Short mmCIF file of C-alpha atoms in Angstrom, two decimals:
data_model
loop_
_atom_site.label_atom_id
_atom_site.label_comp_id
_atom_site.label_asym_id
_atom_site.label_seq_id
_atom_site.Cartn_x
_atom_site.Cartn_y
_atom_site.Cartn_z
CA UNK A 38 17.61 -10.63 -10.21
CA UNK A 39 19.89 -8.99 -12.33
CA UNK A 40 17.71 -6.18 -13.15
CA UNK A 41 19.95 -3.28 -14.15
CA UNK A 42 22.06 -5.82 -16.58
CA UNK A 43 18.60 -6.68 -17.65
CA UNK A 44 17.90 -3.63 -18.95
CA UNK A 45 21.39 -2.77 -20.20
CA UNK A 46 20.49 -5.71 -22.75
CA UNK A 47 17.60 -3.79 -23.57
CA UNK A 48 15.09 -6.12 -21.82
CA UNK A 49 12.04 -4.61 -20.92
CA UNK A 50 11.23 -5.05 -17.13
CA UNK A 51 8.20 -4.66 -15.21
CA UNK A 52 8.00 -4.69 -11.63
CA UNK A 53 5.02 -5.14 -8.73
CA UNK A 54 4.57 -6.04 -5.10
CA UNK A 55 4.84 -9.50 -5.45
CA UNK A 56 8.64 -10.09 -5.61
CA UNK A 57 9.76 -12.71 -2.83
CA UNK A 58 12.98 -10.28 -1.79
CA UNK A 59 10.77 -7.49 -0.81
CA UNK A 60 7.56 -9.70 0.86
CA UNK A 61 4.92 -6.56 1.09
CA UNK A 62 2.64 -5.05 -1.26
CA UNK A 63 3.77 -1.83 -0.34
CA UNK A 64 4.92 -0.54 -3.43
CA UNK A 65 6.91 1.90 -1.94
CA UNK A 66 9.14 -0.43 0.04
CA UNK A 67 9.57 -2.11 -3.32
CA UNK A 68 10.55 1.25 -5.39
CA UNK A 69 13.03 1.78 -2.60
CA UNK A 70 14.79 -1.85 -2.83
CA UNK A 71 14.95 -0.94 -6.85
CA UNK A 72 16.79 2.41 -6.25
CA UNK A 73 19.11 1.44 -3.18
CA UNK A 74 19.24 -2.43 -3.29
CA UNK A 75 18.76 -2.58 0.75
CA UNK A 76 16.21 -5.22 1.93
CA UNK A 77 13.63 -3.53 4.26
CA UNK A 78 15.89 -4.68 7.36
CA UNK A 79 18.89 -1.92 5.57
CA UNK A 80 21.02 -4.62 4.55
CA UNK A 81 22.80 -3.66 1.07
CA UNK A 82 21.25 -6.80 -0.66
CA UNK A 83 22.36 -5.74 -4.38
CA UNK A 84 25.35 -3.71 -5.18
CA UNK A 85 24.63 0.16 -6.53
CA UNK A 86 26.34 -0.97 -10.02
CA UNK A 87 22.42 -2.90 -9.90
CA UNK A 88 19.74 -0.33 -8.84
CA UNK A 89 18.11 2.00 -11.01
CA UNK A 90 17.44 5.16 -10.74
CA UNK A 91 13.80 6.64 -9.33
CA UNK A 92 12.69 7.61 -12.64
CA UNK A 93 13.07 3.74 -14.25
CA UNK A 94 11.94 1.96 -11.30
CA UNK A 95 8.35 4.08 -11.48
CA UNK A 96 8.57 3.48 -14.80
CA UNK A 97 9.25 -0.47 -14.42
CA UNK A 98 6.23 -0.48 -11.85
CA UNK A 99 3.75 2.46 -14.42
CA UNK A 100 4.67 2.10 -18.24
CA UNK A 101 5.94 -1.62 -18.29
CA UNK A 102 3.33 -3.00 -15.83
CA UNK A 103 0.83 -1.74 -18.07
CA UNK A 104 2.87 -2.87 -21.16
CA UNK A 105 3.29 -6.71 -19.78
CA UNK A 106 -0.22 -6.99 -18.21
CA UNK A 107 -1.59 -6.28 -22.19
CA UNK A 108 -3.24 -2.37 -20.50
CA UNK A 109 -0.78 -0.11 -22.14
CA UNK A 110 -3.15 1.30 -24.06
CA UNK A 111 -5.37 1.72 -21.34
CA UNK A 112 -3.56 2.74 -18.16
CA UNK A 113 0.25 3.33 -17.16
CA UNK A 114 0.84 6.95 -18.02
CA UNK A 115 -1.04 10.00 -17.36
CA UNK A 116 -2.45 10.26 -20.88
CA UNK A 117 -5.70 11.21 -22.87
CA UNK A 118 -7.84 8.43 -22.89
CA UNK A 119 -6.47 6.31 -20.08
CA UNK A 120 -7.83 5.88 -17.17
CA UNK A 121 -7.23 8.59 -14.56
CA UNK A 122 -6.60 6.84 -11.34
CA UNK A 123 -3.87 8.23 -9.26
CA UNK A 124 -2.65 9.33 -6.14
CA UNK A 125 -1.60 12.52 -3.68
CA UNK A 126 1.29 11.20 -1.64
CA UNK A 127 2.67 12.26 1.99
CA UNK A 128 5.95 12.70 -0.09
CA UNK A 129 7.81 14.00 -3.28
CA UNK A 130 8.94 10.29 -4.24
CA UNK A 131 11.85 12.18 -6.79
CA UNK A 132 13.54 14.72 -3.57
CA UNK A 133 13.25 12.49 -0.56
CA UNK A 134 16.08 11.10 0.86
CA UNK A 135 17.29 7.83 -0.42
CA UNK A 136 15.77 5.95 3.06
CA UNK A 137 12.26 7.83 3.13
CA UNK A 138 11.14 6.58 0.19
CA UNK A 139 9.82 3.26 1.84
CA UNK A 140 7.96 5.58 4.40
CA UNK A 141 5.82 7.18 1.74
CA UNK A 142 2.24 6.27 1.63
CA UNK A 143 -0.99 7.73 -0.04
CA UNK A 144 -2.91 10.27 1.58
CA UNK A 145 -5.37 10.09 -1.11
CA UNK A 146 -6.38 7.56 -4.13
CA UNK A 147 -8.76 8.40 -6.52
CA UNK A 148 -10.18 5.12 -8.92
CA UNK A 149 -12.18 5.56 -11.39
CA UNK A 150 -12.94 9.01 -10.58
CA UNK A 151 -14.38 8.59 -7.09
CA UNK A 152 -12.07 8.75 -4.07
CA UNK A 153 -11.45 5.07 -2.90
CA UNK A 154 -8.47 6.32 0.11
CA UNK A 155 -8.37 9.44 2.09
CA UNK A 156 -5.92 10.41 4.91
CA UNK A 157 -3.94 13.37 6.80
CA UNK A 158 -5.10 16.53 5.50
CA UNK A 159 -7.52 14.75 3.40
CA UNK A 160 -9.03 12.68 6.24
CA UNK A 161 -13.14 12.24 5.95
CA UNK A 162 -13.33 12.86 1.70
CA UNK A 163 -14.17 8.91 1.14
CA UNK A 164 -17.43 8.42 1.53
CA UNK A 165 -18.11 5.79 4.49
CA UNK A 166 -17.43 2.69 3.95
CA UNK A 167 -20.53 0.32 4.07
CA UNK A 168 -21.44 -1.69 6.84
CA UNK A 169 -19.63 -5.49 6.34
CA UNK A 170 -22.23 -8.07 5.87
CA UNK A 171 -21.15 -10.78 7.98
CA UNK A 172 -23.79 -13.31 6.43
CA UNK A 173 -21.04 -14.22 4.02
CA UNK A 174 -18.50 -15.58 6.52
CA UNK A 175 -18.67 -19.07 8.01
CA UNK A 176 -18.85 -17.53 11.58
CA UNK A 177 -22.22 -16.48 10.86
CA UNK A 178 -23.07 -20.02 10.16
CA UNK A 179 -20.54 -22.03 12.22
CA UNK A 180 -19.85 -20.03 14.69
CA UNK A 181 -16.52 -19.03 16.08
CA UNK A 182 -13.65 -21.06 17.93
CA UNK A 183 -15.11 -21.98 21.26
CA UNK A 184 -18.07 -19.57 20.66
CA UNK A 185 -19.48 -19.09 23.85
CA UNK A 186 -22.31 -16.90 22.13
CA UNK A 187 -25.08 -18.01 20.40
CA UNK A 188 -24.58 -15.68 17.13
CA UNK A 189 -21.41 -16.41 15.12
CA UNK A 190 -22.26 -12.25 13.56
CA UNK A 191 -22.96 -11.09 16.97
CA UNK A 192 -19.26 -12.52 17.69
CA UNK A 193 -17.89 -10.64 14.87
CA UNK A 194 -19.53 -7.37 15.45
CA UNK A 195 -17.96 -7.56 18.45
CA UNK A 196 -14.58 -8.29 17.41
CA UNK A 197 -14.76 -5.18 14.98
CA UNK A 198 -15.99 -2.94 17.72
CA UNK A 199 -12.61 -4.30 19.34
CA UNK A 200 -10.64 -3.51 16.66
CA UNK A 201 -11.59 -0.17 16.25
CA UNK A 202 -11.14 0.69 19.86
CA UNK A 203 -8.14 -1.27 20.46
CA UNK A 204 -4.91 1.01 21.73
CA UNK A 205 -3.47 -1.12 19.16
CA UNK A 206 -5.37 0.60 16.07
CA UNK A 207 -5.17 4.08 17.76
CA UNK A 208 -1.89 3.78 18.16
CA UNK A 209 -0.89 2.70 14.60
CA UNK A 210 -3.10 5.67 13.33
CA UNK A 211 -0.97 8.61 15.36
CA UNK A 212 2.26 6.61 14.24
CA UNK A 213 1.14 6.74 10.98
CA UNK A 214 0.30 10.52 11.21
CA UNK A 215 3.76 11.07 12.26
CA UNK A 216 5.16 9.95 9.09
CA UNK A 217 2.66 12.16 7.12
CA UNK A 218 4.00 15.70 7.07
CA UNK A 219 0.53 18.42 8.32
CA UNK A 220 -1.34 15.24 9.44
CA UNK A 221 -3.86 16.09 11.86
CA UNK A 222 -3.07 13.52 14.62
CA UNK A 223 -6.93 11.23 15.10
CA UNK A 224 -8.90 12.16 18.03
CA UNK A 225 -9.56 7.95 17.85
CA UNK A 226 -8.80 5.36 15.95
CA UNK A 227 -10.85 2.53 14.44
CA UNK A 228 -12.49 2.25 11.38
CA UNK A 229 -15.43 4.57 10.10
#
């Protein structure tokens, strides 16, 4: 889309995670493709004359997502008497370079006043996360694809355990303490 002719017609324009160029809700790898135009594969999809700058896209995804989903009087700027979710993140979003800004990620989310997301230095402030009930999935009842075991939660207990042990997962969690400047790097992964 057009979007900085958009807004040179005075249009107001929200944006989100769900736009079919960018295909992630990672709202950072959205902000970037506002500002620089590149797809997340670095090809220059949009011209420069057609990004915006840092300040407009946060304000497209803050201030007019709040505006268009009927919450601006509620939540999209840090104001009195709006809510007063936010988050820390592993980067200053207006002074990194141009291709970081895809790379930045919360290190830690507060909703509603209780922390929801904690990571890097902030590692351990959530409160656990409960135990998942596996009564509501059909595996408990149906069991699994060629279950060989006679409990469909068993099964799925002991694909989490997997999970959480996998080299796969502990990789991903040093790679992703890499990318977060002072992260301590996790003695193990999985989930906890």
């Amino acid at each position: 889309p057009p979007i900085k002719a958009m807004l040179d017609l005075g249009l107001r324009v929200g944006a989100g995670t769900d736009a079919p160029r960018v295909s992630t809700y990672n709202p950072w790898v959205s902000l970037s493709w506002l500002v620089t135009g590149k797809t997340v594969g670095g090809f220059q999809l949009y011209p420069p004359e057609n990004c915006v700058s840092r300040e407009v896209a946060l304000d497209m995804y803050t201030t007019a997502g709040a505006d268009f989903s009927g919450e601006g009087d509620q939540k999209g700027t840090i104001s009195v008497g709006k809510y007063g979710d936010f988050a820390v993140l592993s980067a200053d979003y207006f002074s990194v370079p141009d291709e970081e800004i895809s790379r930045i990620e919360s290190v830690l989310t507060v909703v509603g006043g209780k922390v929801v997301y904690s990571a890097a230095d902030y590692e351990g402030v959530t409160a656990p996360l409960p135990p998942i009930p596996f009564e509501w999935s059909p595996v408990a009842h149906y069991g699994g694809y060629q279950q060989r075991r006679a409990s469909g939660i068993s099964q799925a207990h002991d694909l989490l355990d997997a999970v959480a042990d996998s080299d796969e997962e502990r990789s991903w969690r040093i790679r992703r303490s890499d990318l977060v400047p002072g992260a301590a790097t996790p003695a193990r992964g999985g989930c906890e």
